[in-house]
Coordinates of N, CA and C in Angstrom, one line a residue:
M1 N 12.5 2.2 -44.7 CA 11.8 2.3 -45.3 C 10.6 3.4 -44.2
Q2 N 9.2 3.4 -45.4 CA 8.2 4.6 -44.3 C 7.4 3.7 -43.8
P3 N 6.9 4.3 -42.8 CA 5.7 3.4 -42.5 C 4.4 3.0 -42.9
R4 N 4.0 3.5 -43.8 CA 2.9 3.4 -44.7 C 3.7 2.2 -45.2
L5 N 4.5 2.2 -46.1 CA 4.9 0.9 -46.7 C 5.1 -0.7 -45.9
W6 N 6.2 -0.1 -44.8 CA 5.9 -1.6 -43.8 C 4.6 -1.8 -43.5
L7 N 4.1 -0.8 -43.6 CA 2.2 -1.1 -42.9 C 1.3 -2.0 -43.8
L8 N 1.4 -1.7 -44.7 CA 1.2 -2.8 -46.2 C 1.5 -3.6 -46.3
L9 N 2.8 -3.7 -45.7 CA 3.8 -5.6 -45.5 C 3.1 -5.9 -44.5
A10 N 2.6 -5.2 -43.3 CA 2.4 -6.2 -42.1 C 0.8 -6.4 -42.4
A11 N 0.0 -5.5 -43.0 CA -1.6 -6.0 -43.3 C -1.7 -7.2 -44.2
Q12 N -0.3 -7.5 -44.9 CA -0.8 -8.9 -45.5 C -0.5 -10.3 -44.7
L13 N 0.2 -9.8 -44.2 CA 0.3 -11.6 -43.4 C -1.0 -11.9 -42.6
A14 N -0.5 -13.9 -42.9 CA -2.3 -14.1 -42.3 C -1.8 -14.0 -40.6
V15 N -0.9 -14.8 -40.1 CA -0.9 -15.0 -39.1 C 0.8 -15.2 -38.7
V16 N 0.6 -13.9 -37.1 CA 2.2 -13.5 -37.2 C 2.7 -14.9 -36.0
R17 N 3.9 -15.4 -36.3 CA 4.1 -15.8 -34.9 C 5.3 -15.3 -34.5
G18 N 5.2 -15.3 -33.2 CA 6.4 -14.6 -32.6 C 7.5 -15.1 -32.5
S19 N 9.1 -15.1 -32.4 CA 10.3 -15.3 -32.5 C 10.4 -14.9 -31.3
S20 N 11.7 -15.6 -30.9 CA 12.3 -15.1 -29.7 C 13.7 -14.6 -29.7
V21 N 14.0 -14.2 -30.8 CA 14.7 -12.8 -30.6 C 14.1 -11.6 -29.5
L22 N 12.6 -11.4 -30.0 CA 11.9 -10.2 -29.2 C 11.1 -11.3 -28.2
Q23 N 11.6 -10.6 -26.8 CA 10.2 -11.8 -25.5 C 9.5 -10.2 -25.3
Q24 N 8.3 -10.6 -25.2 CA 7.8 -9.6 -24.8 C 6.8 -10.2 -23.5
T25 N 6.7 -9.2 -22.5 CA 5.7 -9.4 -21.6 C 5.1 -8.3 -20.8
P26 N 4.2 -8.6 -20.3 CA 3.3 -9.9 -19.9 C 2.5 -10.4 -21.2
A27 N 2.3 -12.4 -21.1 CA 1.6 -12.2 -22.2 C -0.1 -11.5 -22.2
Y28 N -0.3 -11.8 -20.6 CA -1.9 -11.2 -20.7 C -1.3 -10.2 -19.7
I29 N -2.5 -8.7 -19.7 CA -2.7 -7.8 -19.1 C -4.0 -7.2 -19.0
Q30 N -4.5 -7.3 -17.8 CA -5.8 -6.6 -17.2 C -5.8 -5.1 -16.7
V31 N -6.0 -4.4 -17.7 CA -5.7 -2.7 -16.8 C -8.0 -2.1 -16.7
Q32 N -7.6 -1.8 -15.7 CA -8.8 -0.8 -15.7 C -9.1 0.4 -16.8
T33 N -10.9 1.1 -17.0 CA -10.3 2.3 -17.9 C -9.6 3.3 -16.7
N34 N -9.2 4.0 -17.9 CA -8.6 5.4 -17.0 C -7.1 4.7 -16.7
K35 N -6.5 4.0 -16.6 CA -5.4 3.8 -15.9 C -4.5 3.3 -16.8
M36 N -3.6 3.2 -16.4 CA -2.0 3.2 -17.4 C -1.9 1.3 -17.9
A37 N -1.0 1.1 -18.7 CA -0.6 0.0 -18.9 C 1.1 0.2 -19.8
M38 N 1.7 -1.0 -19.4 CA 3.1 -0.9 -19.8 C 2.9 -2.2 -19.9
L39 N 3.7 -2.0 -21.4 CA 3.9 -3.5 -22.0 C 5.6 -3.6 -22.7
S40 N 6.1 -4.6 -22.5 CA 8.0 -4.9 -22.5 C 8.2 -5.4 -23.4
C41 N 8.8 -5.0 -24.4 CA 9.7 -5.9 -25.3 C 10.8 -6.1 -25.4
E42 N 11.5 -7.3 -24.7 CA 13.0 -7.5 -24.4 C 13.8 -8.1 -25.6
A43 N 14.9 -7.1 -26.5 CA 15.6 -7.7 -27.3 C 16.8 -8.8 -26.7
K44 N 16.8 -10.0 -27.5 CA 17.9 -10.7 -27.0 C 18.9 -10.8 -27.9
I45 N 19.4 -9.6 -29.1 CA 20.4 -9.6 -29.5 C 20.5 -8.3 -29.9
S46 N 21.8 -7.8 -30.2 CA 22.4 -6.1 -29.8 C 21.3 -5.8 -31.3
L47 N 20.6 -4.9 -31.0 CA 20.3 -3.6 -32.4 C 21.2 -2.9 -32.4
G48 N 21.4 -2.3 -31.7 CA 21.8 -1.1 -32.5 C 21.5 0.1 -32.5
N49 N 21.5 0.4 -33.7 CA 20.5 2.1 -33.8 C 19.2 1.4 -35.0
T50 N 18.9 -0.1 -34.5 CA 17.8 -0.8 -35.4 C 16.0 -0.1 -34.3
R51 N 15.5 0.4 -35.6 CA 14.1 0.6 -35.2 C 13.2 0.0 -34.2
I52 N 12.9 -0.4 -33.5 CA 11.7 -0.7 -32.6 C 10.9 -0.2 -32.9
Y53 N 9.4 -1.3 -33.5 CA 7.9 -0.6 -33.8 C 6.8 -1.3 -33.4
W54 N 5.9 -0.7 -32.7 CA 5.2 -1.3 -31.6 C 3.6 -1.2 -33.0
L55 N 3.1 -2.4 -32.8 CA 2.0 -2.6 -33.3 C 0.5 -2.8 -32.7
R56 N -0.6 -2.6 -33.2 CA -1.8 -2.9 -32.4 C -2.7 -3.7 -33.2
Q57 N -3.1 -5.2 -33.0 CA -4.2 -5.9 -33.8 C -5.6 -5.5 -32.6
R58 N -6.2 -5.0 -33.4 CA -7.5 -5.1 -32.4 C -8.5 -6.4 -32.4
Q59 N -8.1 -7.8 -33.5 CA -8.4 -8.5 -33.3 C -8.0 -9.7 -33.5
A60 N -8.7 -11.1 -33.1 CA -7.5 -12.8 -33.1 C -7.0 -12.3 -34.1
P61 N -5.9 -12.8 -34.3 CA -5.4 -12.8 -35.9 C -5.9 -13.8 -36.9
S62 N -5.9 -13.4 -37.9 CA -7.4 -14.2 -39.1 C -6.3 -14.0 -40.2
S63 N -7.0 -13.9 -41.5 CA -6.7 -14.1 -42.7 C -6.9 -12.8 -43.1
D64 N -7.8 -12.0 -42.6 CA -8.4 -10.2 -42.5 C -7.9 -9.8 -41.4
S65 N -7.1 -9.7 -40.7 CA -6.5 -9.2 -39.7 C -5.4 -8.3 -39.9
H66 N -5.2 -7.2 -39.4 CA -4.1 -5.9 -40.1 C -3.4 -5.6 -38.7
H67 N -2.2 -4.9 -38.9 CA -1.8 -3.9 -37.8 C -2.0 -2.8 -38.1
E68 N -1.7 -2.2 -36.8 CA -2.4 -0.7 -36.9 C -0.6 -0.1 -36.2
F69 N -0.3 0.7 -37.0 CA 1.0 1.4 -36.6 C 1.1 2.3 -35.2
L70 N 1.4 2.3 -34.4 CA 1.2 2.7 -32.8 C 2.5 4.1 -32.6
A71 N 3.7 3.2 -32.7 CA 5.2 4.0 -32.6 C 5.9 3.6 -32.8
L72 N 7.0 4.5 -32.8 CA 8.4 3.1 -32.8 C 9.5 4.5 -31.7
W73 N 10.3 3.3 -31.6 CA 11.2 4.2 -30.6 C 12.6 4.2 -31.5
D74 N 13.1 5.2 -32.1 CA 14.4 5.8 -33.0 C 15.6 6.6 -31.5
S75 N 17.0 6.0 -32.2 CA 17.7 6.3 -31.2 C 17.9 7.7 -31.2
T76 N 17.4 8.1 -31.5 CA 18.4 10.1 -32.2 C 17.1 10.6 -32.1
K77 N 15.8 10.1 -32.4 CA 14.5 11.0 -32.3 C 13.5 11.1 -31.0
G78 N 13.7 9.3 -30.6 CA 13.2 9.3 -29.5 C 11.4 8.7 -29.9
T79 N 10.8 9.0 -29.5 CA 9.2 8.2 -29.9 C 9.1 8.9 -31.4
V80 N 8.5 8.1 -32.4 CA 7.9 8.8 -33.3 C 6.0 8.2 -33.4
H81 N 5.8 8.5 -33.3 CA 4.0 8.2 -33.1 C 3.6 8.0 -34.9
G82 N 2.6 6.9 -34.8 CA 2.1 6.9 -36.3 C 0.3 8.2 -36.7
E83 N 0.3 8.1 -38.0 CA -0.5 9.5 -38.1 C -2.0 9.3 -37.5
E84 N -2.5 8.2 -37.2 CA -3.8 8.4 -36.5 C -3.3 8.2 -34.6
V85 N -2.7 8.3 -34.2 CA -2.5 8.4 -32.9 C -2.6 9.3 -32.1
A86 N -3.0 9.1 -30.5 CA -2.9 10.1 -29.8 C -1.5 10.4 -29.0
Q87 N -0.8 11.4 -29.6 CA 0.3 11.5 -29.3 C 0.7 11.4 -27.6
E88 N -0.4 12.1 -26.8 CA -0.5 12.4 -25.1 C -0.4 10.9 -24.7
K89 N -1.2 9.7 -25.2 CA -1.3 8.7 -25.1 C -0.6 7.5 -24.7
I90 N 0.7 8.0 -26.1 CA 1.6 6.8 -26.1 C 2.7 7.2 -25.9
A91 N 3.7 6.4 -25.8 CA 5.1 6.8 -25.6 C 5.9 5.8 -25.4
V92 N 7.5 5.9 -26.2 CA 8.2 4.3 -26.2 C 9.1 5.0 -25.8
F93 N 9.6 4.3 -24.8 CA 11.1 4.2 -24.3 C 11.8 3.1 -24.1
R94 N 13.6 3.1 -23.9 CA 14.0 2.3 -24.4 C 15.3 2.2 -22.6
D95 N 15.1 1.1 -22.1 CA 15.8 0.9 -20.8 C 16.7 0.0 -20.9
A96 N 17.6 -0.3 -21.7 CA 18.7 -0.8 -21.7 C 18.4 -2.0 -23.1
S97 N 18.5 -3.2 -23.1 CA 17.8 -4.1 -24.0 C 16.3 -3.9 -23.7
R98 N 15.4 -3.4 -23.0 CA 14.2 -3.4 -23.2 C 13.8 -2.0 -23.7
F99 N 12.7 -2.5 -24.8 CA 11.7 -1.0 -25.1 C 10.4 -1.1 -24.3
I100 N 10.1 -0.5 -24.0 CA 8.7 -0.3 -23.1 C 7.4 1.1 -24.3
L101 N 6.9 0.5 -24.0 CA 5.3 0.7 -24.7 C 4.7 1.6 -23.1
N102 N 4.2 2.6 -23.2 CA 3.5 2.7 -22.3 C 2.3 4.0 -22.9
L103 N 0.9 3.1 -22.2 CA 0.0 3.7 -22.5 C -0.8 4.4 -20.9
T104 N -1.2 5.5 -21.6 CA -2.0 6.5 -20.3 C -3.5 6.6 -20.7
S105 N -4.4 6.7 -19.8 CA -5.7 7.3 -19.9 C -6.5 5.9 -20.6
V106 N -6.5 4.4 -20.5 CA -6.3 3.5 -21.6 C -8.0 2.9 -21.4
K107 N -9.0 3.2 -22.7 CA -10.3 3.1 -22.9 C -10.2 1.3 -23.2
P108 N -11.6 0.7 -23.3 CA -12.1 -0.1 -23.8 C -11.8 -0.4 -25.4
E109 N -11.7 0.9 -26.4 CA -11.4 0.4 -27.6 C -10.0 0.1 -27.5
D110 N -8.7 0.6 -26.8 CA -7.5 0.3 -26.8 C -7.0 -1.5 -26.3
S111 N -8.2 -2.2 -26.4 CA -7.8 -4.0 -26.2 C -7.8 -4.5 -27.4
G112 N -6.8 -5.1 -27.3 CA -6.4 -6.1 -28.7 C -4.8 -6.5 -28.0
I113 N -4.5 -7.1 -28.8 CA -2.9 -7.7 -29.1 C -2.0 -7.0 -29.5
Y114 N -0.8 -6.5 -29.0 CA 0.1 -5.4 -29.0 C 1.8 -6.1 -29.6
F115 N 2.0 -5.9 -30.5 CA 3.2 -6.7 -31.1 C 4.5 -5.6 -31.1
C116 N 5.5 -6.0 -30.6 CA 6.8 -5.3 -30.8 C 7.6 -6.0 -32.3
M117 N 8.0 -5.3 -33.1 CA 8.8 -5.3 -34.6 C 9.5 -4.7 -35.0
I118 N 10.8 -5.3 -35.1 CA 11.9 -4.6 -36.5 C 12.0 -5.4 -37.8
I119 N 12.5 -4.5 -38.2 CA 12.8 -4.8 -39.8 C 14.0 -4.9 -40.1
G120 N 14.2 -6.2 -40.9 CA 15.3 -6.7 -40.9 C 15.4 -6.8 -42.5
S121 N 16.1 -7.4 -43.6 CA 16.7 -7.4 -44.7 C 16.6 -8.8 -45.3
P122 N 15.1 -9.5 -45.5 CA 13.7 -8.8 -45.8 C 12.7 -8.9 -45.2
E123 N 13.5 -9.8 -43.8 CA 12.2 -10.3 -43.0 C 11.7 -9.0 -42.2
L124 N 10.7 -9.8 -41.4 CA 10.2 -8.6 -40.9 C 10.2 -9.8 -39.4
T125 N 10.6 -8.9 -38.1 CA 10.8 -10.4 -36.7 C 9.6 -9.2 -35.5
F126 N 8.7 -10.3 -36.0 CA 7.7 -10.0 -34.6 C 7.9 -10.8 -33.2
G127 N 7.6 -9.9 -31.9 CA 7.4 -10.5 -30.9 C 6.0 -11.6 -30.8
K128 N 5.8 -12.1 -29.8 CA 4.6 -13.1 -29.4 C 3.6 -12.1 -29.1
G129 N 3.6 -11.3 -28.8 CA 2.7 -10.6 -28.8 C 2.3 -10.3 -27.3
T130 N 1.0 -9.1 -26.7 CA 0.8 -8.7 -25.1 C -0.4 -8.6 -25.2
Q131 N -1.6 -9.2 -25.2 CA -2.8 -9.1 -25.2 C -3.1 -8.3 -23.7
L132 N -4.0 -7.7 -24.1 CA -4.3 -6.0 -22.9 C -5.8 -6.5 -23.0
S133 N -6.3 -6.1 -22.7 CA -8.2 -6.3 -22.4 C -7.8 -5.3 -21.0
V134 N -9.1 -4.1 -21.3 CA -9.3 -2.9 -20.6 C -10.9 -3.0 -20.0
V135 N -11.3 -2.9 -19.3 CA -12.5 -3.5 -18.6 C -12.4 -2.0 -17.8
D136 N -14.6 -2.3 -17.6 CA -14.5 -1.2 -16.2 C -14.1 -1.3 -15.6
F137 N -14.4 -2.7 -14.4 CA -14.2 -3.3 -12.9 C -13.2 -4.6 -13.5
L138 N -12.1 -4.4 -12.4 CA -11.6 -5.7 -12.6 C -12.0 -6.6 -11.7
P139 N -11.8 -7.8 -12.2 CA -12.9 -9.1 -11.5 C -12.3 -9.0 -10.0
T140 N -13.0 -9.6 -9.1 CA -12.9 -9.8 -7.8 C -12.7 -11.3 -7.5
T141 N -11.9 -11.5 -7.0 CA -11.7 -13.1 -6.3 C -12.9 -13.1 -5.1
A142 N -13.8 -14.1 -5.8 CA -14.7 -14.4 -4.8 C -14.3 -15.4 -3.5
Q143 N -14.4 -14.9 -2.3 CA -13.9 -15.4 -1.3 C -15.1 -16.5 -0.6
P144 N -14.6 -17.7 0.0 CA -15.8 -18.8 -0.1 C -16.3 -18.6 1.2
T145 N -17.6 -18.9 1.3 CA -18.5 -18.9 2.7 C -18.0 -19.4 3.7
K146 N -18.2 -19.0 4.6 CA -18.0 -19.8 5.8 C -19.0 -19.9 6.4
K147 N -19.2 -21.2 7.0 CA -20.5 -21.3 7.9 C -20.3 -21.0 9.3
S148 N -20.9 -20.2 9.9 CA -21.4 -19.1 11.4 C -21.5 -20.5 12.3
T149 N -20.8 -20.7 13.1 CA -21.0 -21.8 13.8 C -21.2 -20.9 15.3
P150 N -22.7 -21.3 16.1 CA -23.3 -20.7 17.2 C -21.9 -20.4 18.3
K151 N -21.8 -19.5 19.2 CA -20.3 -19.6 19.6 C -21.2 -20.3 21.2
K152 N -20.3 -21.0 22.0 CA -21.3 -21.8 23.2 C -21.2 -20.3 24.2
R153 N -21.9 -20.2 25.3 CA -22.4 -19.7 26.1 C -21.6 -20.0 27.6
V154 N -20.6 -19.3 28.3 CA -19.7 -20.0 29.1 C -20.2 -19.0 30.1
C155 N -20.8 -19.3 31.5 CA -20.7 -18.7 32.6 C -19.3 -18.7 33.1
R156 N -19.1 -17.3 33.6 CA -17.8 -17.3 34.1 C -18.0 -16.6 35.4
L157 N -17.3 -17.3 36.6 CA -17.8 -16.8 38.0 C -17.3 -15.1 38.2
P158 N -17.7 -14.6 39.3 CA -17.2 -12.3 38.9 C -16.3 -13.2 39.5
R159 N -15.2 -12.2 39.1 CA -13.7 -12.2 39.7 C -13.9 -11.0 41.5
P160 N -12.9 -11.9 42.1 CA -13.0 -10.6 43.6 C -12.8 -9.5 42.8
A161 N -12.9 -8.1 43.4 CA -12.8 -6.9 43.7 C -11.4 -7.0 43.9
T162 N -10.2 -6.6 43.3 CA -8.7 -6.0 44.0 C -8.9 -4.9 44.6
Q163 N -8.5 -5.0 45.8 CA -8.2 -3.6 46.6 C -7.0 -2.7 46.0
K164 N -7.0 -1.6 45.3 CA -5.8 -1.3 44.9 C -5.2 0.1 46.0
G165 N -4.2 0.2 46.1 CA -3.2 1.8 47.0 C -3.4 0.7 48.2
P166 N -2.9 1.6 49.2 CA -1.5 1.0 50.2 C -2.9 -0.1 51.2
L167 N -2.9 -1.0 52.1 CA -4.2 -1.8 52.7 C -4.0 -0.8 53.9
C168 N -3.1 -0.9 54.7 CA -3.3 0.2 55.8 C -3.4 1.9 56.3
S169 N -4.0 2.7 56.7 CA -3.3 4.2 56.4 C -2.0 4.4 57.8
P170 N -1.3 5.5 57.8 CA -0.2 5.2 59.6 C -1.3 5.4 60.6
I171 N -2.0 5.9 60.6 CA -2.9 6.4 61.8 C -3.8 4.2 62.2
T172 N -3.6 4.0 61.0 CA -4.4 2.5 61.7 C -3.2 1.7 62.1
L173 N -2.1 1.8 61.2 CA -0.8 1.0 61.0 C -0.7 1.1 62.7
G174 N -0.7 2.5 63.4 CA -0.4 3.0 64.2 C -0.8 2.5 65.6
L175 N -1.7 2.7 65.3 CA -2.8 1.7 66.3 C -3.1 0.6 66.8
L176 N -3.0 -0.1 65.6 CA -2.1 -1.8 65.7 C -1.0 -2.4 66.3
V177 N -0.3 -1.2 66.2 CA 1.2 -1.4 66.6 C 1.2 -1.2 68.5
A178 N 0.4 0.1 69.0 CA -0.1 -0.2 70.3 C -1.0 -0.7 71.0
G179 N -1.7 -1.6 70.3 CA -2.2 -2.8 70.7 C -2.0 -3.9 70.5
V180 N -0.7 -4.2 70.1 CA 0.5 -5.2 70.3 C 1.0 -4.4 71.5
L181 N 1.3 -3.9 71.9 CA 2.3 -3.0 72.7 C 1.6 -3.7 73.9
V182 N 0.5 -3.1 74.1 CA -0.5 -3.1 75.0 C -0.4 -4.9 75.4
L183 N -0.6 -5.5 74.7 CA -0.9 -6.8 74.9 C 0.4 -7.8 75.4
L184 N 1.6 -6.9 74.9 CA 2.9 -7.5 75.4 C 2.8 -6.9 76.9
V185 N 2.2 -6.1 77.2 CA 2.7 -5.7 78.4 C 1.7 -6.3 79.5
S186 N 0.6 -6.4 78.9 CA 0.0 -7.1 79.8 C 0.2 -8.6 79.9
L187 N 0.6 -9.5 78.9 CA 1.1 -10.7 79.3 C 2.9 -10.3 80.2
G188 N 2.9 -9.6 80.2 CA 4.3 -9.5 81.0 C 4.2 -9.3 82.6
V189 N 2.7 -8.6 82.6 CA 2.2 -8.0 83.9 C 1.5 -9.2 83.9
A190 N 1.0 -9.8 84.0 CA 0.3 -11.2 84.1 C 1.4 -12.2 84.3
I191 N 2.5 -12.9 83.7 CA 3.8 -13.7 83.8 C 4.1 -13.4 85.1
H192 N 4.7 -12.1 85.5 CA 5.4 -11.2 87.0 C 4.3 -11.9 87.5
L193 N 3.3 -11.8 88.0 CA 2.1 -11.7 88.7 C 2.3 -13.4 88.9
Y194 N 1.9 -14.3 88.3 CA 2.3 -15.3 88.2 C 3.2 -16.4 89.2
C195 N 4.1 -16.0 88.5 CA 5.8 -15.9 88.8 C 5.5 -15.7 90.7
R196 N 5.6 -14.1 91.1 CA 5.4 -14.0 92.2 C 4.2 -14.9 93.3
R197 N 3.3 -15.5 92.7 CA 2.3 -16.2 93.5 C 3.0 -17.3 94.0
R198 N 3.7 -17.9 93.1 CA 4.5 -19.2 92.6 C 5.0 -19.4 93.8
R199 N 5.9 -18.4 93.9 CA 7.1 -18.5 94.8 C 6.9 -18.4 95.9
A200 N 5.8 -17.3 96.1 CA 5.3 -17.0 97.4 C 4.3 -18.5 98.1
R201 N 3.7 -19.4 97.4 CA 3.2 -20.4 98.0 C 4.4 -21.7 98.1
L202 N 5.6 -21.8 97.0 CA 6.2 -22.5 97.3 C 7.2 -22.1 98.7
R203 N 7.7 -20.9 99.1 CA 7.8 -20.6 100.6 C 7.3 -20.8 101.6
F204 N 5.7 -21.2 101.2 CA 4.7 -21.2 102.5 C 5.0 -23.1 102.3
I205 N 4.8 -23.8 101.5 CA 5.0 -25.0 101.2 C 5.9 -25.0 102.7
K206 N 7.5 -24.9 102.0 CA 8.2 -25.1 102.9 C 8.5 -24.5 104.5
H207 N 8.0 -23.9 104.6 CA 8.1 -23.2 106.0 C 7.1 -24.2 106.8
L208 N 5.8 -24.4 106.1 CA 5.3 -25.7 106.7 C 6.1 -27.2 107.0
R209 N 7.0 -27.7 105.8 CA 7.8 -28.5 106.5 C 8.8 -28.8 106.9
L210 N 9.2 -27.7 107.8 CA 10.1 -26.8 109.0 C 10.2 -26.9 109.5
H211 N 8.5 -26.7 109.8 CA 8.4 -26.4 111.3 C 6.6 -27.3 111.6
P212 N 6.7 -28.1 111.2 CA 5.6 -29.1 111.8 C 5.0 -29.0 113.2
L213 N 5.9 -29.1 113.8 CA 5.9 -29.5 115.9 C 5.3 -28.0 115.8
E214 N 5.9 -26.8 115.7 CA 5.6 -25.5 115.9 C 3.6 -26.0 116.1
K215 N 3.6 -26.1 114.2 CA 2.2 -25.5 114.2 C 1.6 -26.9 115.0
R216 N 1.6 -28.0 114.9 CA 0.7 -29.0 115.7 C 0.8 -28.0 117.3
S217 N 1.7 -28.4 117.8 CA 1.3 -27.1 119.5 C 0.5 -26.0 119.6
R218 N -0.1 -25.2 118.6 CA -0.6 -24.2 118.7 C -1.9 -24.6 118.2
L219 N -1.5 -25.9 117.4 CA -3.4 -26.4 117.6 C -4.0 -26.9 118.7
D220 N -3.2 -28.0 119.5 CA -3.4 -28.1 120.9 C -3.7 -26.9 121.9
Y221 N -3.4 -25.5 122.0 CA -3.6 -24.8 122.9 C -4.6 -24.1 122.2

């Protein structure tokens, strides 16, 4: 069947009801102007060499709406474009059971509902459609405003400065060792003199105890 013939048939459809045979994802997509959009149509049955058609409906489905033929995928020819379609913007390729419509450099006028379709005998089977919305600026999610709480001032005492590096130089350490040695020697000498004096005193007291008469006789004279 020629594209013009089935396009006239599709234009007579009032409202398209999607079939579970062709599953389209995503159901809705929003793309920024001049970006790329990829729409997927997965066949749940074996299609063999059956052609997959992609149509666009610019307005909401109604009795006056019609489908615009964009392109089809053919097992031998690949992508076959419609007559008034910019071929550099639209491509269809197959990935196993999925048929993907690739739109490049999209414009706001590309917005609409995109349907994939197969032609049977005699019915036309449509997917449920993917709604494409092309906008200049993507909406951003507004973050909830947080109330700023004043920070409490905490008084902190200054930390003592820590001394880095060696505590004593070799000269200072040597002087400290020499001072300790001098103190030890002085202490030893003092102990020695104390002991000598103590021994001498004890000898003198012993001598007085052994010769008390001699001392008295000397005192009489």
